[in-house]
PDB file of C-alpha atoms and ligand atoms in Angstrom:
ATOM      1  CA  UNK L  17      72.588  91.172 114.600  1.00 46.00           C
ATOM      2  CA  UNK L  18      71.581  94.787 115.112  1.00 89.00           C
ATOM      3  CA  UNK L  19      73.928  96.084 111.957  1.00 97.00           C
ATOM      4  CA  UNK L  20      72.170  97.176 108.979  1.00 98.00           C
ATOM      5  CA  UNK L  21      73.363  98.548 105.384  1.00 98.00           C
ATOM      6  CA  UNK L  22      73.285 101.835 106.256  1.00 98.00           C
ATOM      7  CA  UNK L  23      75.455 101.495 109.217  1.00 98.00           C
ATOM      8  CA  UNK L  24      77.835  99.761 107.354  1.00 98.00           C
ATOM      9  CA  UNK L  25      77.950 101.945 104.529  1.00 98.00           C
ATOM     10  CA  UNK L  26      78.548 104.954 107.721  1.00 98.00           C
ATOM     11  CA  UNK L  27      81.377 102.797 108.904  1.00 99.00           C
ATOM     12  CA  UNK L  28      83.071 102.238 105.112  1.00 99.00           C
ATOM     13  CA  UNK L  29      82.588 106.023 104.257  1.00 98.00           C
ATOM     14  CA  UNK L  30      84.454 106.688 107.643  1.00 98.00           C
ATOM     15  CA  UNK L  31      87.139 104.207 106.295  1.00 99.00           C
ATOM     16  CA  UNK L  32      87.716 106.493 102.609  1.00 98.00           C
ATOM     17  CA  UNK L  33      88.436 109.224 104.585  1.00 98.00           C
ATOM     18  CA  UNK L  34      92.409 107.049 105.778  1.00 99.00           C
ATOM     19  CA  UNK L  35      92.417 106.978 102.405  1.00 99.00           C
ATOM     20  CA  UNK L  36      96.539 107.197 101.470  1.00 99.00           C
ATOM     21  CA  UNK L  37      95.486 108.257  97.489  1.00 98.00           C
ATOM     22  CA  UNK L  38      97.989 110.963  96.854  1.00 98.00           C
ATOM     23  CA  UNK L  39      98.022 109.790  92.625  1.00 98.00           C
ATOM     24  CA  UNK L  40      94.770 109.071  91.964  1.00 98.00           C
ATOM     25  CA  UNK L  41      93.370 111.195  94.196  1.00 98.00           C
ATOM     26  CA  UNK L  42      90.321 108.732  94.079  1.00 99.00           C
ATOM     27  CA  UNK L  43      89.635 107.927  97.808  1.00 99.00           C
ATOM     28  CA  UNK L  44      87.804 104.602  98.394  1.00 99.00           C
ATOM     29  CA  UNK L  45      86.250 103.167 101.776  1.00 99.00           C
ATOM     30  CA  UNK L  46      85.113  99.468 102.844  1.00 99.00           C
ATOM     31  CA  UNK L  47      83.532  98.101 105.807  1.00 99.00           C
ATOM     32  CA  UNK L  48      82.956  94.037 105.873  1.00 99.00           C
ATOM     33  CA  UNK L  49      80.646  92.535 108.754  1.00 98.00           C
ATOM     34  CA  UNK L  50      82.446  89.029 110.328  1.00 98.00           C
ATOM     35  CA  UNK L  51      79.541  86.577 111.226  1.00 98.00           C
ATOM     36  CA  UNK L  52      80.584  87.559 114.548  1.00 98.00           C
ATOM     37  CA  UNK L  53      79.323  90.765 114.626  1.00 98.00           C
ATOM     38  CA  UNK L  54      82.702  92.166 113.842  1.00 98.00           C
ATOM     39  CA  UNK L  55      83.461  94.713 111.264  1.00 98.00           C
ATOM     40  CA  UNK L  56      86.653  95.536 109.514  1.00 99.00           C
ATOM     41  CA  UNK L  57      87.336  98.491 107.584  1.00 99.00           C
ATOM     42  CA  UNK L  58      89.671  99.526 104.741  1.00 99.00           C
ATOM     43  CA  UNK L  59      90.920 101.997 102.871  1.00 99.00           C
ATOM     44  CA  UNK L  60      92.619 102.302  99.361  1.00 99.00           C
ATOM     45  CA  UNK L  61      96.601 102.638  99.821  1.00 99.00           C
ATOM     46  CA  UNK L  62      98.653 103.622  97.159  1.00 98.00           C
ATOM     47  CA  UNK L  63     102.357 103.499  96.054  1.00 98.00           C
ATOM     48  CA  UNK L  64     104.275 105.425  93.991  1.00 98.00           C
ATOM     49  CA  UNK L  65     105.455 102.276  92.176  1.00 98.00           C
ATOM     50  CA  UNK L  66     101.593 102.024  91.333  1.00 98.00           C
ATOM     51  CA  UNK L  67     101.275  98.453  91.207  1.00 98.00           C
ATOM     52  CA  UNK L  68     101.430  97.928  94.868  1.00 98.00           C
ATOM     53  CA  UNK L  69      98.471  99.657  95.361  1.00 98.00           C
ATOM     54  CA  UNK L  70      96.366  98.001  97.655  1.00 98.00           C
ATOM     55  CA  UNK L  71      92.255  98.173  97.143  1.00 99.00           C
ATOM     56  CA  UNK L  72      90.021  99.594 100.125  1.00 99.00           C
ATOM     57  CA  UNK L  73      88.152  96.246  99.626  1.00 99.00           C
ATOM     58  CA  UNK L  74      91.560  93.327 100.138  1.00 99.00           C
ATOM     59  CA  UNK L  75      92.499  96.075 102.757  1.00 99.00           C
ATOM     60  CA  UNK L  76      89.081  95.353 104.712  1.00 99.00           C
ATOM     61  CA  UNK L  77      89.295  91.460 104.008  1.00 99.00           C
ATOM     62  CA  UNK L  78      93.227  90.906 104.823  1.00 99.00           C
ATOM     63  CA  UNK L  79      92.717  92.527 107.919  1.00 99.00           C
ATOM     64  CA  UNK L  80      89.859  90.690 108.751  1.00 99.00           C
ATOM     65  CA  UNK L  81      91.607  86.802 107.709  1.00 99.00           C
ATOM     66  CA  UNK L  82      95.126  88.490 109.158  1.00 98.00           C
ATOM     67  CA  UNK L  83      92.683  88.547 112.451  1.00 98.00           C
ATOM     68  CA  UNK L  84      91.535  85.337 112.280  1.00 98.00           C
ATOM     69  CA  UNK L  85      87.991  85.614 110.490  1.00 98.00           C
ATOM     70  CA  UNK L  86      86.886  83.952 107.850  1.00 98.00           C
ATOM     71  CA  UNK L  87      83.234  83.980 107.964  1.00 98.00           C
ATOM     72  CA  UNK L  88      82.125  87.055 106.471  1.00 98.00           C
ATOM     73  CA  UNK L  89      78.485  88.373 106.404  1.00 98.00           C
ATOM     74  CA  UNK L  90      78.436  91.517 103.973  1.00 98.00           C
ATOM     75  CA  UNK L  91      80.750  94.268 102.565  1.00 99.00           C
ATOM     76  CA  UNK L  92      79.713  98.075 102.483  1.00 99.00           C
ATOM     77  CA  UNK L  93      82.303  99.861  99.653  1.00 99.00           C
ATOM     78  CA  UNK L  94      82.448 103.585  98.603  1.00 99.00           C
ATOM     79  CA  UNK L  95      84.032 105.946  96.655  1.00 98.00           C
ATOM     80  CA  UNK L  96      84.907 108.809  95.577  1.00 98.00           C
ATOM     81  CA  UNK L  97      87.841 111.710  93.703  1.00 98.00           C
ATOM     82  CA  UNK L  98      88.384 113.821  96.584  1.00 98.00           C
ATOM     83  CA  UNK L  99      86.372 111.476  98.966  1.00 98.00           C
ATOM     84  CA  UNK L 100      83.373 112.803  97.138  1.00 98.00           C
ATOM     85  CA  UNK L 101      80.577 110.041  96.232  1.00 98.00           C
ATOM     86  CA  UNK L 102      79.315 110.898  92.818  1.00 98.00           C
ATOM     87  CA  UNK L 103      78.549 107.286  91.789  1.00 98.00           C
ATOM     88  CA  UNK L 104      78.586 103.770  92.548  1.00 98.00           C
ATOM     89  CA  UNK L 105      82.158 102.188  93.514  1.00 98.00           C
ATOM     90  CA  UNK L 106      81.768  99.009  92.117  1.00 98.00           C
ATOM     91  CA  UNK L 107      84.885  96.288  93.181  1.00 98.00           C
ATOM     92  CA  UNK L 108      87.686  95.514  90.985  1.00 98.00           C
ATOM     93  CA  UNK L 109      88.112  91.963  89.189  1.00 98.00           C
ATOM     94  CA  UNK L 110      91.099  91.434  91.619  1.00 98.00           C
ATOM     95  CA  UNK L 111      88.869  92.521  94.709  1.00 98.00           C
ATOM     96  CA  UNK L 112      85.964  90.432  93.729  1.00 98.00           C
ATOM     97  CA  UNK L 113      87.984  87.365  93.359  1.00 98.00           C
ATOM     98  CA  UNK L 114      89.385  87.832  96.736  1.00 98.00           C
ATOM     99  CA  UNK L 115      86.079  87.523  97.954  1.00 98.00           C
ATOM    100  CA  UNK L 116      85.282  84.586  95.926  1.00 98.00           C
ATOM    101  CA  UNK L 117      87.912  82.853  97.954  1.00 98.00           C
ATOM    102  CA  UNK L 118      85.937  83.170 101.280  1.00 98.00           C
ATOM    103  CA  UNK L 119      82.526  84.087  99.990  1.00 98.00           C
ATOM    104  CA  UNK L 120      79.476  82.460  98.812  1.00 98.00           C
ATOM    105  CA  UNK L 121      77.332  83.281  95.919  1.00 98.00           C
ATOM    106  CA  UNK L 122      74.724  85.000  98.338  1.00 98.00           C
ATOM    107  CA  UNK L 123      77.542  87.236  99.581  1.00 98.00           C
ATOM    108  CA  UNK L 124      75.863  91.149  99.341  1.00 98.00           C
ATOM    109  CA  UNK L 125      77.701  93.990  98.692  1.00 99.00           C
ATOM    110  CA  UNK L 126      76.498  96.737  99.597  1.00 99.00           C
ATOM    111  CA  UNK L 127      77.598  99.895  97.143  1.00 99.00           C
ATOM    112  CA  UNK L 128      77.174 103.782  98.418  1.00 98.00           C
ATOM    113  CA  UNK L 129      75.878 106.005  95.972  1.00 98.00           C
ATOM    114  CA  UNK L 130      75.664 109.823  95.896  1.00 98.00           C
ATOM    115  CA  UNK L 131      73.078 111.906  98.585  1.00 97.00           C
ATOM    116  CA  UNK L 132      73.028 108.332 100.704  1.00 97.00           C
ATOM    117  CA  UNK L 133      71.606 106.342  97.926  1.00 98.00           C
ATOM    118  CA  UNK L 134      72.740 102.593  98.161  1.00 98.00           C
ATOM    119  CA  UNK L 135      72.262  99.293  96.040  1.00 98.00           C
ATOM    120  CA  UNK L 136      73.262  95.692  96.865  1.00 98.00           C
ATOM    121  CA  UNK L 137      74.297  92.891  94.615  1.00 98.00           C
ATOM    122  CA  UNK L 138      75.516  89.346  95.669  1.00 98.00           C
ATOM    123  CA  UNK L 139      78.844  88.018  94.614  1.00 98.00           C
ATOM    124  CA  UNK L 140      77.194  85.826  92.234  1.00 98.00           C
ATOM    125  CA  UNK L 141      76.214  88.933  90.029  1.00 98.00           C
ATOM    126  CA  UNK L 142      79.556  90.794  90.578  1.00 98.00           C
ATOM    127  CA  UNK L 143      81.879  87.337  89.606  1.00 98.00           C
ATOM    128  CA  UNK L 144      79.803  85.194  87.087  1.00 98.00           C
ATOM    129  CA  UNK L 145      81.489  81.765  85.998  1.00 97.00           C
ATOM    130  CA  UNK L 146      83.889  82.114  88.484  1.00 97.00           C
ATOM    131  CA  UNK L 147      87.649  80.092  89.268  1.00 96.00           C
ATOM    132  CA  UNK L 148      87.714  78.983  92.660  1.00 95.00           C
ATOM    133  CA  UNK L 149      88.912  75.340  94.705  1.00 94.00           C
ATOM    134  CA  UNK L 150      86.319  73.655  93.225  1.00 95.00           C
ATOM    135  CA  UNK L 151      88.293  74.149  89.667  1.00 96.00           C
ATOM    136  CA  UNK L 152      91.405  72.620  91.136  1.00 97.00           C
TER     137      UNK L 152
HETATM  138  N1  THU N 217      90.244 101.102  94.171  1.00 75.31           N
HETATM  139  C1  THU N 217      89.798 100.473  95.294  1.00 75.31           C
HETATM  140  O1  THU N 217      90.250 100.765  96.404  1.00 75.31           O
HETATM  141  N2  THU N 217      88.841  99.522  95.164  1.00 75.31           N
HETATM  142  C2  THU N 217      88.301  99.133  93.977  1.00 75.31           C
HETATM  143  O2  THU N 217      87.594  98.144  93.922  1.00 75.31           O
HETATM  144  C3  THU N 217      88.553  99.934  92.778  1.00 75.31           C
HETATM  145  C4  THU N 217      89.770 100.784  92.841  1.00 75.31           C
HETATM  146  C5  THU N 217      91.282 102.127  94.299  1.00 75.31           C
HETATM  147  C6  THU N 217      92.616 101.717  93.768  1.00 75.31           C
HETATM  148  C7  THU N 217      93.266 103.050  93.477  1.00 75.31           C
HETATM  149  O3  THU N 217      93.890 103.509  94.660  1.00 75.31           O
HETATM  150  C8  THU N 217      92.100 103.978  93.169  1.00 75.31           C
HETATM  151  O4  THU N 217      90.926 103.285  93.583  1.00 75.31           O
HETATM  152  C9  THU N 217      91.964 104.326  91.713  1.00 75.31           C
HETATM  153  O5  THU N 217      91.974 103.202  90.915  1.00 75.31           O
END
C-alpha cells in the first residue's frame, strides 16, 4: 500500500473544499482508505433544518459501505471556518460511533492541523467504553 498520512490528509483537505456549509460556515473534509486501496472522501453537508446535517466523516463512510466496502484501513479528517485549518478537527460522538460499527480499536485517525501539522489517534482513544454488537 503506497498511501501514507499525508496523502490522505491531501485527499480529505481536497474533500472540505465541496464543503455545502452555508450556516456554519465551518467547512470540514474526510478521506477514509478501504483495505483495498480505495479511498472515499467526504464533505460536511448542511441543511437549513439543521439537524439533517450530515458530518464530512458519515459522508466519507456511507459512501464507502453504500459502495460495498466495509473494511476500512484509516480516516484522514480536517477542518476549518472558511476552509481555513487553525486546529485539530476532532470527530463528533455521532461520527465516532459510526466508525465503531465497522472499526476496530486499532482504527487511526488521522487529524490535520494548521501549517501541515498532523496527529493520529486510534478509535480506541477517540470512543472509550464503547456500545457496539457485542452489547446486544
Ligand atoms: N462537522 C463535521 O463535518 N464533522 C465533525 O466531526 C464535526 C462537525 C460539521 C457539521 C457542521 O456542518 C459543522 O461541522 C459545524 O458543526
Amino acid at each position: 500500500m503506497d498511501m501514507t498520512p499525508e496523502k490522505l490528509i491531501e485527499l480529505a483537505k481536497d474533500a472540505m473544499t465541496r464543503s455545502y456549509s452555508p450556516y456554519s460556515g465551518f467547512q470540514v473534509g474526510a478521506a477514509l482508505l478501504c483495505a483495498d486501496g480505495t479511498v472515499y472522501q467526504g464533505c460536511n453537508i448542511e441543511n437549513a433544518a439543521f439537524s439533517p446535517t450530515n458530518c464530512a466523516e458519515r459522508t466519507a463512510i456511507f459512501k464507502a459501505v453504500s459502495e460495498g466496502r466495509r473494511n476500512f484501513s484509516a480516516i484522514a479528517i480536517c477542518g476549518g471556518k472558511g476552509g481555513v485549518i487553525t486546529d485539530f478537527c476532532p470527530p463528533c460522538g455521532v461520527c465516532r460511533q459510526v466508525m465503531g460499527e465497522f472499526c476496530g480499536p486499532d482504527f487511526p485517525v488521522y487529524l490535520a492541523g494548521p501549517n501541515n501539522t498532523w496527529q493520529v489517534k486510534t478509535l480506541a482513544e477517540l470512543l472509550p467504553f464503547s456500545f457496539s454488537s457485542e452489547n446486544i
